[in-house]
Short mmCIF file of C-alpha atoms and ligand atoms in Angstrom, two decimals:
data_model
loop_
_atom_site.label_atom_id
_atom_site.label_comp_id
_atom_site.label_asym_id
_atom_site.label_seq_id
_atom_site.Cartn_x
_atom_site.Cartn_y
_atom_site.Cartn_z
CA MET A 1 121.63 81.04 82.77
CA LEU A 2 121.18 83.76 85.40
CA ASP A 3 124.43 85.33 84.19
CA MET A 4 123.13 85.37 80.65
CA ILE A 5 119.87 87.10 81.67
CA THR A 6 121.79 89.68 83.74
CA ALA A 7 124.07 90.37 80.79
CA LEU A 8 121.14 90.76 78.45
CA LEU A 9 119.35 93.12 80.87
CA SER A 10 122.38 95.32 81.29
CA ARG A 11 122.83 95.49 77.50
CA ALA A 12 119.17 96.52 77.17
CA THR A 13 119.66 99.18 79.88
CA LEU A 14 122.66 100.53 77.99
CA VAL A 15 120.69 100.68 74.76
CA LEU A 16 117.82 102.49 76.51
CA LEU A 17 120.24 104.92 78.12
CA ALA A 18 121.85 105.66 74.80
CA TRP A 19 118.44 106.12 73.22
CA ASN A 20 117.37 108.49 75.99
CA LEU A 21 120.54 110.53 75.58
CA ARG A 22 119.88 110.75 71.87
CA LEU A 23 116.39 112.00 72.55
CA ARG A 24 117.68 114.61 74.95
CA ARG A 25 120.16 115.69 72.33
CA ARG A 26 117.26 116.33 69.97
CA PRO A 27 117.83 119.18 67.54
CA SER A 28 117.67 122.48 69.34
CA LEU A 29 114.86 124.50 67.86
CA VAL A 30 115.76 128.02 68.69
CA GLY A 31 114.26 130.95 66.98
CA PRO A 32 113.63 133.46 65.72
CA ALA A 33 117.31 133.41 65.23
CA VAL A 34 120.10 135.44 63.83
CA LEU A 35 121.42 132.82 61.53
CA PRO A 36 125.04 131.81 61.57
CA ALA A 37 126.78 132.19 58.27
CA ALA A 38 125.63 129.72 55.68
CA SER A 39 127.29 126.41 56.22
CA SER A 40 127.67 123.50 53.92
CA ARG A 41 127.38 121.05 56.83
CA PRO A 42 124.53 118.62 56.24
CA CYS A 43 121.42 119.05 58.27
CA PRO A 44 121.69 116.81 61.37
CA PRO A 45 119.45 113.75 61.53
CA LEU A 46 116.21 114.23 63.38
CA THR A 47 115.19 111.77 66.05
CA PRO A 48 112.27 109.37 65.53
CA LEU A 49 110.28 111.12 68.27
CA PHE A 50 110.69 114.40 66.45
CA TYR A 51 109.52 112.85 63.19
CA THR A 52 106.48 111.33 64.89
CA ALA A 53 105.54 114.63 66.53
CA LEU A 54 105.85 116.50 63.24
CA ASP A 55 103.65 113.96 61.50
CA ALA A 56 100.95 114.56 64.11
CA LEU A 57 100.73 118.26 63.16
CA ASP A 58 97.64 119.36 61.26
CA ALA A 59 99.70 121.67 59.07
CA GLY A 60 102.20 120.91 56.36
CA LEU A 61 105.79 121.30 57.54
CA LEU A 62 108.96 121.50 55.45
CA VAL A 63 112.55 121.93 56.55
CA ILE A 64 114.64 123.69 53.93
CA ASP A 65 118.42 123.97 54.06
CA THR A 66 120.62 126.86 52.98
CA ASP A 67 120.77 125.49 49.43
CA ARG A 68 116.96 125.74 49.46
CA ARG A 69 116.65 121.99 49.21
CA LEU A 70 114.18 119.90 51.11
CA ARG A 71 115.58 118.14 54.19
CA TYR A 72 112.29 117.00 55.67
CA LEU A 73 108.54 117.10 55.11
CA ASN A 74 105.74 115.74 57.24
CA SER A 75 102.81 113.73 55.94
CA VAL A 76 100.43 116.72 55.67
CA ALA A 77 103.01 118.45 53.47
CA GLU A 78 103.23 115.29 51.36
CA GLU A 79 99.50 115.49 50.86
CA ILE A 80 99.43 119.24 50.15
CA LEU A 81 102.29 119.06 47.67
CA GLN A 82 101.03 115.77 46.24
CA THR A 83 104.36 114.07 46.60
CA THR A 84 106.08 111.43 48.72
CA ARG A 85 109.02 111.73 51.05
CA GLN A 86 111.19 109.53 48.82
CA ARG A 87 110.51 111.66 45.78
CA ALA A 88 110.73 115.02 47.53
CA LEU A 89 113.81 114.75 49.78
CA ASP A 90 116.85 116.63 48.51
CA ARG A 91 114.88 118.31 45.76
CA ALA A 92 114.90 122.06 45.25
CA LEU A 93 112.04 123.95 46.91
CA ILE A 94 111.07 125.68 43.67
CA VAL A 95 110.59 122.29 41.99
CA LEU A 96 108.34 121.15 44.81
CA ILE A 97 106.20 124.23 45.34
CA ARG A 98 106.42 125.58 41.80
CA ASP A 99 106.02 129.11 43.10
CA TYR A 100 108.96 131.45 42.74
CA GLN A 101 107.54 133.79 45.40
CA VAL A 102 108.00 131.12 48.08
CA ASP A 103 111.54 130.46 46.88
CA THR A 104 112.31 134.18 47.10
CA LEU A 105 110.64 134.36 50.51
CA VAL A 106 112.86 131.56 51.85
CA GLY A 107 115.93 133.29 50.38
CA GLU A 108 115.01 136.46 52.27
CA VAL A 109 114.42 134.57 55.53
CA LEU A 110 117.83 132.91 55.16
CA ARG A 111 119.43 136.29 54.51
CA ASP A 112 118.08 138.30 57.43
CA GLY A 113 116.62 135.74 59.84
CA GLU A 114 113.16 137.37 59.91
CA THR A 115 109.99 135.26 59.88
CA ARG A 116 107.81 135.94 56.85
CA GLU A 117 104.35 134.96 55.76
CA MET A 118 102.42 135.00 52.50
CA VAL A 119 99.38 133.51 50.79
CA ILE A 120 99.89 131.61 47.54
CA GLN A 121 97.83 129.70 45.05
CA PRO A 122 100.01 126.93 43.74
CA PRO A 123 98.87 125.42 40.46
CA MET A 124 97.21 122.49 42.23
CA GLU A 125 93.42 122.04 42.30
CA GLY A 126 92.87 125.72 42.89
CA ARG A 127 93.71 125.59 46.60
CA THR A 128 94.98 128.56 48.56
CA LEU A 129 97.81 128.14 51.05
CA ARG A 130 99.15 130.31 53.83
CA VAL A 131 102.95 129.95 53.92
CA ARG A 132 104.89 130.87 57.05
CA ALA A 133 108.67 130.67 56.82
CA THR A 134 110.58 130.74 60.12
CA PRO A 135 114.37 130.70 60.53
CA MET A 136 115.70 128.02 62.88
CA VAL A 137 119.03 126.57 63.87
CA LEU A 138 119.31 122.81 64.10
CA ASP A 139 122.53 121.87 65.89
CA ASP A 140 124.26 125.01 64.61
CA VAL A 141 123.02 124.56 61.06
CA PRO A 142 120.65 127.24 59.80
CA VAL A 143 117.45 126.02 58.19
CA VAL A 144 114.07 127.48 57.32
CA VAL A 145 110.96 125.76 58.63
CA ILE A 146 107.94 126.32 56.41
CA MET A 147 104.41 125.81 57.69
CA LEU A 148 101.74 125.33 55.05
CA ARG A 149 98.08 125.76 55.90
CA ASP A 150 95.04 125.52 53.68
CA VAL A 151 93.01 128.69 53.60
CA PRO A 152 89.57 127.31 52.79
CA GLN A 153 87.57 130.56 52.94
CA ILE A 154 89.85 132.43 50.60
CA GLY A 155 89.94 129.40 48.30
CA MET A 156 86.18 129.17 48.34
CA LEU A 157 85.69 132.86 47.59
CA GLU A 158 88.13 132.63 44.75
CA ARG A 159 86.33 129.57 43.40
CA ALA A 160 82.96 131.32 43.75
CA ARG A 161 84.31 134.27 41.77
CA ARG A 162 85.63 131.98 39.06
CA ASP A 163 82.34 130.05 38.94
CA MET A 164 80.48 133.34 38.64
CA VAL A 165 82.54 134.44 35.66
CA ALA A 166 82.16 131.01 34.04
CA ASN A 167 78.40 131.01 34.62
CA VAL A 168 77.85 134.52 33.30
CA SER A 169 79.84 133.84 30.15
CA HIS A 170 78.02 130.53 29.69
CA GLU A 171 74.62 132.21 30.05
CA LEU A 172 75.57 135.01 27.65
CA ARG A 173 77.13 132.79 25.02
CA THR A 174 73.91 131.13 23.83
CA PRO A 175 71.80 134.27 23.20
CA LEU A 176 74.79 136.14 21.75
CA ALA A 177 75.60 133.29 19.34
CA SER A 178 71.96 133.28 18.30
CA VAL A 179 71.92 137.07 17.73
CA LYS A 180 75.11 136.82 15.67
CA LEU A 181 73.61 134.11 13.47
CA LEU A 182 70.42 136.10 12.99
CA VAL A 183 72.33 139.25 12.06
CA GLU A 184 74.41 137.34 9.52
CA THR A 185 71.27 135.86 7.98
CA LEU A 186 69.56 139.24 7.85
CA GLN A 187 72.58 140.68 6.08
CA SER A 188 71.91 138.27 3.22
CA ASN A 189 68.52 139.98 2.57
CA PRO A 190 66.05 137.18 3.25
CA PRO A 191 62.40 137.58 2.16
CA PRO A 192 60.49 140.14 4.32
CA ALA A 193 58.36 137.51 6.14
CA ILE A 194 61.46 135.59 7.24
CA ALA A 195 63.29 138.81 8.13
CA SER A 196 60.39 139.84 10.31
CA ARG A 197 60.41 136.47 12.16
CA MET A 198 64.13 136.81 12.67
CA LEU A 199 63.76 140.28 14.12
CA ASP A 200 61.21 138.89 16.60
CA GLN A 201 63.67 136.16 17.54
CA MET A 202 66.40 138.77 17.98
CA ALA A 203 64.15 140.83 20.25
CA HIS A 204 63.57 137.66 22.31
CA GLU A 205 67.30 136.96 22.64
CA VAL A 206 68.03 140.57 23.56
CA ASP A 207 65.31 140.32 26.25
CA ALA A 208 67.05 137.24 27.65
CA ILE A 209 70.38 139.09 27.83
CA THR A 210 68.70 142.11 29.42
CA GLN A 211 67.04 139.87 32.03
CA LEU A 212 70.36 138.28 32.90
CA VAL A 213 72.09 141.64 33.26
CA ASP A 214 69.20 143.07 35.31
CA GLU A 215 69.13 140.06 37.66
CA LEU A 216 72.90 140.09 38.06
CA HIS A 217 72.77 143.77 38.93
CA GLU A 218 69.92 143.13 41.36
CA LEU A 219 71.80 140.27 43.03
CA SER A 220 75.00 142.26 43.37
CA GLN A 221 73.06 145.20 44.88
CA ILE A 222 71.41 142.89 47.41
CA GLU A 223 74.59 141.00 48.24
CA SER A 224 76.58 144.17 48.79
CA GLY A 225 73.90 145.39 51.20
CA ARG A 226 72.90 148.31 48.99
CA VAL A 227 69.22 147.38 48.95
CA ALA A 228 67.43 148.93 51.90
CA LEU A 229 64.12 147.24 52.68
CA GLN A 230 61.25 149.66 53.35
CA LEU A 231 59.57 147.65 56.08
CA THR A 232 55.98 148.63 56.90
CA PRO A 233 53.05 146.77 58.52
CA THR A 234 51.26 145.32 55.50
CA GLN A 235 48.19 143.25 54.63
CA LEU A 236 49.34 140.18 52.72
CA ALA A 237 46.19 139.54 50.63
CA PRO A 238 46.57 142.60 48.34
CA VAL A 239 50.26 141.74 47.73
CA ILE A 240 49.22 138.26 46.56
CA THR A 241 46.39 139.68 44.43
CA ARG A 242 48.73 142.12 42.68
CA ALA A 243 51.26 139.36 41.90
CA LEU A 244 48.48 137.14 40.53
CA GLU A 245 47.20 139.98 38.35
CA ARG A 246 50.62 140.46 36.83
CA ILE A 247 51.13 136.79 36.13
CA ARG A 248 47.62 136.19 34.77
CA PRO A 249 48.43 136.56 31.01
CA GLN A 250 51.11 133.86 31.31
CA ALA A 251 48.80 131.55 33.26
CA GLU A 252 45.99 132.08 30.74
CA ARG A 253 48.26 131.26 27.84
CA LYS A 254 48.84 127.81 29.39
CA MET A 255 45.28 127.52 30.74
CA ILE A 256 46.62 127.17 34.27
CA ARG A 257 44.20 127.78 37.12
CA CYS A 258 45.48 129.85 40.05
CA THR A 259 43.58 129.46 43.32
CA THR A 260 44.15 131.35 46.56
CA ARG A 261 43.38 129.87 49.98
CA LEU A 262 43.60 132.64 52.52
CA PRO A 263 41.85 132.90 55.87
CA GLU A 264 39.29 135.75 56.25
CA THR A 265 41.73 137.77 58.26
CA LEU A 266 45.47 137.56 58.60
CA PRO A 267 47.64 139.54 61.00
CA LEU A 268 49.70 142.37 59.50
CA ILE A 269 53.22 141.43 58.43
CA LEU A 270 56.30 143.62 58.53
CA ILE A 271 57.52 143.62 54.94
CA ASP A 272 58.70 145.67 52.00
CA ASP A 273 55.65 144.93 49.87
CA GLY A 274 57.39 145.68 46.57
CA ARG A 275 60.16 143.19 47.34
CA ILE A 276 57.88 140.44 48.65
CA GLY A 277 55.65 141.02 45.60
CA GLN A 278 58.76 140.43 43.48
CA VAL A 279 59.47 137.15 45.33
CA LEU A 280 55.89 135.93 44.86
CA LEU A 281 55.99 136.89 41.20
CA ASN A 282 59.15 134.88 40.72
CA LEU A 283 57.71 131.81 42.46
CA LEU A 284 54.49 132.06 40.44
CA HIS A 285 56.45 132.57 37.26
CA ASN A 286 58.41 129.34 37.94
CA ALA A 287 55.25 127.46 38.92
CA ILE A 288 53.72 128.32 35.54
CA LYS A 289 56.93 127.77 33.61
CA PHE A 290 57.45 124.26 35.01
CA SER A 291 53.79 123.18 34.81
CA PRO A 292 52.09 121.54 31.84
CA ASN A 293 49.07 123.17 30.17
CA GLU A 294 45.92 123.07 32.29
CA GLY A 295 47.87 122.65 35.50
CA GLU A 296 46.88 124.11 38.85
CA ILE A 297 48.61 126.48 41.22
CA ILE A 298 47.44 127.03 44.80
CA ILE A 299 48.59 129.95 46.92
CA ALA A 300 47.86 129.66 50.61
CA ALA A 301 48.85 131.53 53.75
CA GLN A 302 48.53 130.69 57.47
CA PRO A 303 49.75 132.15 60.74
CA ILE A 304 52.17 129.78 62.48
CA SER A 305 53.94 129.67 65.84
CA VAL A 306 57.43 128.31 66.26
CA ASP A 307 58.97 127.18 69.57
CA PRO A 308 62.49 128.21 70.70
CA GLN A 309 63.91 124.98 69.24
CA GLY A 310 62.58 126.00 65.83
CA HIS A 311 59.71 123.46 65.74
CA LEU A 312 56.25 124.25 64.51
CA ILE A 313 53.80 124.52 67.45
CA THR A 314 50.50 125.44 65.87
CA GLY A 315 48.98 126.86 62.78
CA TYR A 316 49.82 124.99 59.65
CA PRO A 317 47.14 122.42 58.71
CA SER A 318 49.45 119.84 57.23
CA PRO A 319 51.58 117.84 59.70
CA ALA A 320 53.97 117.09 56.84
CA VAL A 321 55.53 120.56 57.00
CA THR A 322 58.96 120.64 58.54
CA LEU A 323 60.63 123.98 59.10
CA PRO A 324 64.22 124.37 57.92
CA PRO A 325 66.83 124.00 60.68
CA GLY A 326 67.43 127.13 62.73
CA HIS A 327 64.10 128.76 61.94
CA GLY A 328 63.42 131.71 64.25
CA SER A 329 60.89 131.25 67.07
CA GLY A 330 57.67 133.24 67.61
CA ASP A 331 54.75 134.06 65.32
CA TRP A 332 54.99 134.15 61.56
CA ILE A 333 52.92 133.99 58.42
CA MET A 334 53.72 131.04 56.22
CA ILE A 335 52.94 131.34 52.51
CA THR A 336 52.90 128.27 50.26
CA ILE A 337 52.85 128.16 46.48
CA GLN A 338 52.01 124.71 45.23
CA ASP A 339 52.09 123.62 41.60
CA SER A 340 51.26 120.45 39.70
CA GLY A 341 54.31 120.67 37.46
CA ILE A 342 57.32 118.53 36.58
CA GLY A 343 58.75 118.66 40.11
CA ILE A 344 62.37 118.81 41.24
CA PRO A 345 64.55 115.70 41.80
CA GLY A 346 65.55 115.15 45.43
CA GLN A 347 69.27 115.60 44.79
CA ASP A 348 68.69 119.03 43.21
CA LEU A 349 66.29 120.34 45.79
CA PRO A 350 68.89 121.62 48.30
CA ARG A 351 70.70 123.47 45.51
CA ILE A 352 67.98 125.35 43.63
CA PHE A 353 68.51 128.52 45.71
CA GLU A 354 72.15 128.73 44.59
CA ARG A 355 73.10 131.30 41.99
CA PHE A 356 72.81 129.96 38.42
CA TYR A 357 71.61 126.54 39.56
CA LYS A 358 69.22 124.99 37.07
CA VAL A 359 67.91 121.45 37.33
CA ASP A 360 69.03 119.45 34.31
CA ARG A 361 69.84 122.08 31.75
CA ALA A 362 68.44 119.92 28.95
CA ARG A 363 65.05 119.92 30.67
CA THR A 364 64.99 123.68 31.18
CA ARG A 365 66.80 124.73 28.02
CA ASN A 366 63.73 126.05 26.28
CA SER A 367 62.10 127.52 29.34
CA GLY A 368 64.44 130.50 29.48
CA GLY A 369 65.53 131.76 32.86
CA THR A 370 68.86 132.58 34.36
CA GLY A 371 68.95 130.44 37.48
CA LEU A 372 69.19 133.64 39.54
CA GLY A 373 65.53 134.15 40.47
CA LEU A 374 65.50 131.85 43.51
CA ALA A 375 68.86 133.15 44.74
CA ILE A 376 67.41 136.67 44.72
CA ALA A 377 64.20 135.44 46.40
CA LYS A 378 66.24 133.76 49.16
CA HIS A 379 68.20 136.94 49.87
CA LEU A 380 65.04 139.02 49.99
CA VAL A 381 63.10 136.66 52.28
CA GLU A 382 66.08 136.23 54.61
CA GLY A 383 66.50 140.01 54.58
CA HIS A 384 63.05 140.12 56.20
CA GLY A 385 64.19 137.60 58.83
CA GLY A 386 62.14 134.79 57.24
CA ARG A 387 63.07 131.60 55.42
CA ILE A 388 62.29 130.09 52.04
CA TRP A 389 62.48 126.41 51.11
CA ALA A 390 60.80 123.84 48.89
CA THR A 391 59.53 120.28 48.80
CA SER A 392 58.80 118.36 45.66
CA ARG A 393 57.87 115.04 44.10
CA GLU A 394 59.22 114.56 40.63
CA GLY A 395 56.40 114.33 38.12
CA HIS A 396 53.82 115.48 40.68
CA GLY A 397 54.72 119.07 41.46
CA SER A 398 56.56 121.32 43.88
CA THR A 399 55.62 123.42 46.89
CA PHE A 400 57.56 126.52 47.85
CA PHE A 401 57.27 127.77 51.42
CA LEU A 402 58.20 131.15 52.82
CA THR A 403 57.82 132.61 56.27
CA LEU A 404 57.51 136.32 57.05
CA PRO A 405 57.47 138.07 60.44
CA LEU A 406 54.32 139.57 61.96
CA ALA A 407 54.24 143.35 62.35
CA ASP A 408 53.65 143.31 66.11
CA THR A 409 56.35 140.91 67.30
P1 LIG B 501 65.26 130.17 36.50
O1 LIG B 501 65.43 131.57 36.06
O2 LIG B 501 66.06 129.18 35.75
O3 LIG B 501 63.83 129.76 36.67
P2 LIG B 501 65.35 130.03 39.38
O4 LIG B 501 66.46 130.43 40.29
O5 LIG B 501 64.06 130.74 39.53
O6 LIG B 501 65.94 130.17 37.93
O7 LIG B 501 65.12 128.48 39.52
C1 LIG B 501 66.24 127.60 39.54
C2 LIG B 501 65.87 126.24 38.99
O8 LIG B 501 65.00 125.57 39.93
C3 LIG B 501 65.08 126.29 37.71
O9 LIG B 501 65.93 126.40 36.60
C4 LIG B 501 64.37 124.96 37.74
O10 LIG B 501 65.23 123.94 37.31
C5 LIG B 501 64.09 124.75 39.24
N1 LIG B 501 62.72 125.19 39.63
C6 LIG B 501 62.38 126.35 40.23
N2 LIG B 501 61.05 126.40 40.47
C7 LIG B 501 60.53 125.24 40.01
C8 LIG B 501 59.21 124.68 39.98
N3 LIG B 501 58.16 125.33 40.46
N4 LIG B 501 59.07 123.44 39.43
C9 LIG B 501 60.14 122.75 38.94
N5 LIG B 501 61.40 123.22 38.94
C10 LIG B 501 61.60 124.45 39.48
#
């Protein structure tokens, strides 16, 4: 019995020894390398430890042989290329990546042994990949090791650009189609009364296109930093009064009452009054647009103090107000514009400040608007160092909040 156990143990030791030797003889990864002449020898097998280590990498990794065929890929590469090891092994690189530039890149690396890098957008879910191809020699056989990494920022920018183009064309299509139809009808010489109504409708559609183009221009100016704010110590009350005066005809048309609730005195704020007037006008315009006839809008303003953690210390009468995360500390004026309109569903609320975002297009189809107003307002308020946000209860109304810095802080 003892003999049997001893024999078994020594066999196990031998196996372990052999295994260890195999590990130590793991493929020599030397590089960058001057590659030996292309060889038709098969790529040597990689040890299990090597496979495991490669699978733990957070980047995609491919080993390509001199025939530009896949010898190995780790699990991240499987995920990036949306394939499996069984399907991918031994297949040509071009078939896997479907990008001739990468195939050419690998050819060049094999030719001169220089590491190369490029960014590609394979035709897969619009992602952007950074490709780094490095020459290596595995047990005297030249190979190219490719690292694939997602480039999220570039991908996101590219997506944002595509979304922008899609949104602009979508917003232009409706008024343009309408103008085309009206022109065609006018060409058929309708009776003067109908022609006159059509011309009014055309003027309305052209106004909508002009508004879109103006707001797009405005947004691009602001986003490219070409709008310089003329900051001066300013009294808030007259800025609010001017905005209310401008919006009054619209409010009267819907019999909406606008009330202001301002303290007797308010500290001066450091603002570009034209730009903040524009923000208030936009918020009032929305409040009227999304309110039923005979609704009510209340504009209020209060000084507030914020502690270094961004929590409200004093000032605002309602305890329900929560500042957005990361709000600056110190003293501010908080303005609120509250309406009794249709409200904004909770899931849309965090998105209304995005470019082109409109809550339920069916609901807002006839209310006009480009979905750019709040994006512009956000840029302008944040350009002053303040913040803008909203709360809402669907069917009960919305409240928009904005904070602006005092002139003497
Ligand atoms: P728009 O030009 O469409 O009004 P905005 O950027 O000003 O664009 O607003 C974005 C969307 O937010 C609107 O389309 C609307 O769905 C929603 N919204 C904005 N203000 C209000 C409000 N006071 N009440 C209800 N919904 C609002």
